[in-house]
Coordinates of C-alpha atoms in Angstrom, one line a residue:
X9 CA 0.0 0.0 -0.1
X10 CA 1.7 3.4 -1.3
X11 CA 1.1 6.6 1.3
X12 CA -1.5 7.4 -0.5
X13 CA -3.5 4.1 -0.5
X14 CA -2.9 3.5 -4.2
X15 CA -3.4 -0.4 -4.4
X16 CA -0.1 -2.3 -5.0
X17 CA 0.2 -5.7 -6.7
X18 CA 1.5 -8.4 -5.2
X19 CA 4.2 -10.0 -6.0
X20 CA 4.3 -8.1 -9.4
X21 CA 7.6 -8.8 -11.4
X22 CA 7.8 -12.6 -9.9
X23 CA 3.8 -12.6 -11.1
X24 CA 4.8 -11.6 -14.5
X25 CA 8.2 -13.1 -15.0
X26 CA 6.7 -16.6 -14.5
X27 CA 3.8 -16.3 -16.6
X28 CA 6.9 -16.7 -19.5
X29 CA 5.9 -14.1 -21.8
X30 CA 5.6 -13.8 -25.3
X31 CA 5.9 -11.3 -27.5
X32 CA 3.1 -12.2 -29.5
X33 CA 1.2 -14.3 -26.5
X34 CA -2.3 -14.0 -25.3
X35 CA -2.9 -13.7 -22.1
X36 CA -5.8 -13.3 -19.2
X37 CA -5.5 -11.1 -15.9
X38 CA -8.7 -12.8 -14.2
X39 CA -8.2 -10.4 -11.5
X40 CA -7.4 -6.8 -13.2
X41 CA -8.3 -5.1 -9.7
X42 CA -5.9 -1.7 -10.5
X43 CA -4.5 -3.1 -13.6
X44 CA -0.9 -3.5 -12.0
X45 CA 0.0 -6.8 -13.4
X46 CA -2.0 -5.6 -16.7
X47 CA 0.1 -2.8 -16.8
X48 CA 2.8 -4.7 -16.3
X49 CA 2.2 -7.8 -19.3
X50 CA 1.1 -5.2 -21.7
X51 CA 4.7 -3.8 -21.4
X52 CA 6.5 -7.3 -21.9
X53 CA 4.3 -7.8 -25.1
X54 CA 5.1 -6.7 -28.6
X55 CA 2.7 -5.4 -30.8
X56 CA 0.9 -8.9 -32.3
X57 CA 0.3 -9.8 -28.4
X58 CA -3.5 -9.1 -26.5
X59 CA -4.8 -9.2 -23.2
X60 CA -7.7 -9.8 -21.2
X61 CA -8.6 -8.5 -18.0
X62 CA -11.6 -9.3 -16.2
X63 CA -13.0 -7.9 -12.8
X64 CA -16.6 -8.0 -10.4
X65 CA -16.3 -4.8 -9.4
X66 CA -17.3 -1.3 -11.4
X67 CA -15.0 0.5 -9.8
X68 CA -12.1 -1.5 -11.0
X69 CA -13.6 -1.5 -14.3
X70 CA -14.0 2.3 -14.5
X71 CA -10.0 2.5 -13.1
X72 CA -9.3 0.1 -16.1
X73 CA -10.7 2.5 -18.9
X74 CA -7.6 4.4 -18.1
X75 CA -5.5 2.1 -20.4
X76 CA -5.7 2.9 -23.6
X77 CA -4.3 0.2 -25.3
X78 CA -5.4 -1.6 -28.4
X79 CA -4.0 -4.7 -27.2
X80 CA -6.0 -4.8 -24.0
X81 CA -9.6 -5.4 -23.4
X82 CA -10.7 -5.4 -19.8
X83 CA -14.5 -7.3 -19.3
X84 CA -16.9 -6.8 -16.1
X85 CA -16.9 -10.2 -15.3
X86 CA -16.6 -12.6 -11.5
X87 CA -13.6 -14.9 -12.5
X88 CA -15.6 -18.1 -12.5
X89 CA -16.6 -16.9 -15.8
X90 CA -13.9 -17.1 -17.1
X91 CA -14.4 -19.3 -20.5
X92 CA -17.1 -17.3 -21.2
X93 CA -14.9 -13.6 -21.2
X94 CA -12.8 -15.4 -23.5
X95 CA -14.7 -16.4 -25.9
X96 CA -16.6 -13.1 -25.7
X97 CA -13.1 -12.0 -26.7
X98 CA -12.4 -14.1 -29.4
X99 CA -10.2 -16.2 -27.1
X100 CA -9.6 -19.4 -28.2
X101 CA -6.5 -20.3 -26.5
X102 CA -4.3 -18.1 -24.3
X103 CA -0.5 -18.7 -23.3
X104 CA -0.7 -17.9 -19.6
X105 CA -3.3 -17.0 -17.1
X106 CA -3.3 -14.7 -13.5
X107 CA -5.4 -15.1 -10.6
X108 CA -4.5 -12.4 -7.8
X109 CA -8.1 -14.4 -5.5
X110 CA -9.0 -12.2 -2.5
X111 CA -9.4 -8.6 -1.6
X112 CA -8.2 -5.7 -3.0
X113 CA -6.7 -2.8 -0.7
X114 CA -9.3 -0.6 -2.1
X115 CA -11.9 -2.7 -1.5
X116 CA -10.5 -2.5 2.5
X117 CA -9.6 1.4 2.6
X118 CA -12.9 2.0 0.7
X119 CA -15.1 2.5 3.9
X120 CA -18.4 2.5 2.2
X121 CA -17.6 -0.7 0.8
X122 CA -18.7 -2.3 4.4
X123 CA -15.1 -5.2 3.8
X124 CA -13.6 -3.8 7.1
X125 CA -14.2 -3.1 10.6
X126 CA -12.1 0.1 10.6
X127 CA -14.6 2.0 9.1
X128 CA -18.0 2.5 10.7
X129 CA -20.3 1.9 7.3
X130 CA -23.7 -0.3 5.9
X131 CA -22.3 -3.9 6.0
X132 CA -22.6 -4.3 1.9
X133 CA -19.4 -6.1 0.9
X134 CA -20.2 -7.0 -2.3
X135 CA -17.4 -7.4 -4.9
X136 CA -19.6 -6.4 -7.4
X137 CA -22.2 -3.9 -6.1
X138 CA -24.5 -4.7 -9.1
X139 CA -26.2 -7.3 -8.2
X140 CA -26.8 -10.1 -5.2
X141 CA -26.8 -9.3 -1.4
X142 CA -25.2 -7.6 0.9
X143 CA -23.8 -9.1 4.2
X144 CA -26.3 -7.3 6.4
X145 CA -29.1 -8.3 4.1
X146 CA -27.6 -12.1 4.4
X147 CA -27.3 -11.7 8.4
X148 CA -31.4 -10.4 8.4
X149 CA -32.0 -14.0 7.0
X150 CA -29.7 -16.7 7.4
X151 CA -30.3 -19.2 10.5
X152 CA -28.6 -19.6 13.2
X153 CA -27.2 -22.7 11.8
X154 CA -26.0 -21.1 8.3
X155 CA -24.4 -18.2 10.6
X156 CA -22.6 -20.6 12.2
X157 CA -20.9 -22.9 9.7
X158 CA -20.1 -20.1 7.7
X159 CA -18.0 -18.5 10.1
X160 CA -16.8 -21.9 11.3
X161 CA -15.3 -22.5 8.0
X162 CA -14.5 -19.6 6.4
X163 CA -13.1 -17.8 8.9
X164 CA -11.7 -20.9 11.0
X165 CA -12.8 -19.1 14.1
X166 CA -13.4 -21.2 17.0
X167 CA -15.9 -19.2 18.4
X168 CA -18.5 -19.5 15.6
X169 CA -21.6 -20.8 17.7
X170 CA -21.6 -18.2 19.7
X171 CA -21.1 -15.5 17.7
X172 CA -24.1 -16.9 15.5
X173 CA -25.9 -17.0 18.8
X174 CA -25.6 -12.8 18.9
X175 CA -26.3 -12.2 15.6
X176 CA -30.0 -14.0 15.6
X177 CA -30.4 -12.6 19.7
X178 CA -29.4 -9.2 18.2
X179 CA -31.7 -8.7 15.1
X180 CA -34.5 -9.3 16.9
X181 CA -34.1 -6.2 18.8
X182 CA -32.6 -4.1 15.6
X183 CA -31.6 -4.9 12.2
X184 CA -27.4 -5.4 12.4
X185 CA -26.8 -3.3 9.3
X186 CA -23.4 -1.2 10.4
X187 CA -20.2 -2.8 10.1
X188 CA -19.7 -1.6 13.8
X189 CA -23.1 -3.5 15.1
X190 CA -21.4 -6.8 13.6
X191 CA -18.0 -6.4 14.6
X192 CA -18.8 -4.7 18.2
X193 CA -21.8 -8.3 18.5
X194 CA -18.1 -10.7 17.3
X195 CA -16.5 -8.9 20.0
X196 CA -18.9 -9.9 22.8
X197 CA -18.8 -13.0 21.5
X198 CA -15.2 -13.7 21.4
X199 CA -13.6 -14.4 25.0
X200 CA -10.1 -14.9 23.4
X201 CA -7.5 -13.9 20.4
X202 CA -4.3 -14.0 19.0
X203 CA -2.3 -10.8 20.2
X204 CA -2.5 -8.5 18.2
X205 CA -5.8 -9.7 16.2
X206 CA -8.8 -8.0 16.4
X207 CA -11.3 -10.3 17.8
X208 CA -13.7 -9.5 14.3
X209 CA -11.2 -10.0 11.8
X210 CA -11.7 -13.9 11.4
X211 CA -15.6 -13.1 11.2
X212 CA -15.3 -10.6 8.9
X213 CA -13.2 -12.7 6.7
X214 CA -15.9 -15.6 6.4
X215 CA -18.5 -12.8 5.5
X216 CA -17.0 -11.6 3.0
X217 CA -15.9 -15.2 1.7
X218 CA -19.4 -16.6 1.8
X219 CA -21.4 -13.0 0.2
X220 CA -19.4 -13.3 -2.7
X221 CA -18.8 -17.3 -3.3
X222 CA -15.1 -16.6 -3.6
X223 CA -13.7 -20.1 -2.8
X224 CA -16.7 -21.4 -5.5
X225 CA -15.7 -18.9 -7.6
X226 CA -12.0 -19.9 -7.6
X227 CA -12.8 -23.8 -8.0
X228 CA -15.4 -23.2 -10.8
X229 CA -12.5 -20.9 -12.7
X230 CA -9.3 -23.2 -11.9
X231 CA -10.4 -26.0 -14.7
X232 CA -11.7 -23.0 -17.0
X233 CA -8.5 -22.0 -16.9
X234 CA -6.6 -25.7 -18.0
X235 CA -9.0 -26.0 -20.6
X236 CA -8.1 -22.2 -22.0
X237 CA -4.2 -22.7 -21.8
X238 CA -2.2 -23.8 -24.8
X239 CA 0.2 -25.9 -24.0
X240 CA 3.6 -24.8 -22.7
X241 CA 0.9 -21.9 -21.2
X242 CA 1.4 -21.2 -17.7
X243 CA -1.2 -20.8 -14.7
X244 CA 0.2 -18.3 -12.1
X245 CA -2.1 -17.8 -8.9
X246 CA -1.3 -15.9 -6.2
X247 CA -3.6 -16.0 -3.0
X248 CA -3.9 -14.5 0.4
X249 CA -5.0 -17.4 3.3
X250 CA -4.9 -21.0 3.4
X251 CA -8.3 -22.3 2.0
X252 CA -7.8 -20.6 -1.6
X253 CA -4.3 -22.0 -1.3
X254 CA -5.8 -25.3 -0.1
X255 CA -7.6 -25.4 -3.5
X256 CA -5.3 -24.5 -6.0
X257 CA -1.8 -26.7 -4.4
X258 CA -4.6 -29.7 -4.6
X259 CA -6.3 -28.7 -8.1
X260 CA -2.6 -28.2 -9.3
X261 CA -1.2 -30.8 -7.6
X262 CA -4.0 -33.7 -8.6
X263 CA -3.9 -32.1 -12.5
X264 CA -0.1 -32.6 -12.6
X265 CA -0.3 -36.3 -11.1
X266 CA -1.4 -39.0 -13.9
X267 CA -4.4 -41.5 -13.6
X268 CA -4.2 -44.7 -11.9
X269 CA -6.5 -47.3 -12.4
X270 CA -7.2 -50.4 -10.8
X271 CA -4.3 -52.9 -11.1
X272 CA -5.6 -55.7 -12.5
X273 CA -6.4 -53.3 -15.7
X274 CA -4.5 -54.6 -17.8
X275 CA -2.5 -51.5 -19.7
X276 CA 1.2 -50.5 -19.3
X277 CA 2.2 -47.2 -17.4
X278 CA 3.0 -45.3 -20.8
X279 CA -0.8 -46.3 -21.5
X280 CA -2.1 -44.2 -18.8
X281 CA -3.5 -40.8 -19.6
X282 CA -0.9 -38.4 -19.1
X283 CA -1.0 -35.7 -16.3
X284 CA -2.0 -32.4 -17.5
X285 CA -0.4 -30.4 -15.7
X286 CA 3.2 -29.9 -14.5
X287 CA 3.9 -27.7 -11.3
X288 CA 6.9 -25.5 -11.5
X289 CA 8.9 -24.9 -8.6
X290 CA 8.1 -24.7 -5.1
X291 CA 5.1 -22.2 -3.3
X292 CA 6.5 -18.6 -4.1
X293 CA 6.4 -16.0 -1.1
X294 CA 7.4 -12.0 -0.9
X295 CA 11.0 -11.4 0.7
X296 CA 11.3 -9.0 3.3
X297 CA 11.2 -6.4 1.5
X298 CA 8.5 -6.3 -0.2
X299 CA 6.7 -7.0 2.9
X300 CA 8.1 -4.5 4.5
X301 CA 7.3 -1.8 1.6
X302 CA 3.5 -3.5 1.6
X303 CA 2.2 -5.6 4.3
X304 CA -0.5 -7.1 2.5
X305 CA 2.1 -9.1 1.2
X306 CA 3.0 -11.4 3.8
X307 CA 0.3 -13.8 3.1
X308 CA 0.5 -14.2 -0.4
X309 CA 1.2 -17.5 -2.2
X310 CA 1.9 -17.6 -5.4
X311 CA 1.6 -21.2 -7.4
X312 CA 2.7 -21.8 -11.1
X313 CA 1.9 -24.7 -13.3
X314 CA 2.4 -25.1 -17.1
X315 CA -0.3 -27.3 -19.2
X316 CA 1.7 -30.2 -20.9

């Protein structure tokens, strides 16, 4: 994060380097944000290259209008709609796809978006403000069991049941419509927390992930990305918490492992369907210099694979 609050792309150099850009290649930035990765990709492309970028946030789409480049195309779509967006852009095969998943810094820092307990604001949390229900609307209708499961599963919060009970009791008195209200309920229910971490952190993460269906979007997008890649094409994914990284790691490992068949099947090893991906190196993290300059990079994990 810069002093001005502008978004700073995480692992910028390493991510674009991992794409192994070809001058005339075709690429997709599935998470445009404020365009840090897209601009770097365009700088590496030649006149014959092309780049498609996606984002579900209307504010990101508005920011992307500043890029005036005939090689560049920006679509207002979630990355779970990757294949359809590529088809609309006329891309039948691509040389590389980049995902930088999770919430972006401008979304967190803009108080009116409702992503952070640091600002008292309407409890919205939608990445795409043009559709879907807000976090406040969901909390108003969800059952105790559902609230518990979301906070436990997406926030890895051990006091999920106690928080859900507080929410259900409180909404009988008045609607829970602000970030301050929700944060206060969580803090009242959480008995202990790690030093230096606000008691509301895990629950805000959980609610945001659920409202935007972030894990489902990622699980939908990765197979589409694999289908779109040309042989030799690179898949680069940056994630920011263990739930996202687990999906990415398991997908890449599964696609990089040859199929197994029952021992009784009369097939030689060379007759088995080959793996579809090759994992490139180990997981990559930001170095000390980057994390000092941009604290958000501390939790970033980047994984790279190449289509066979």
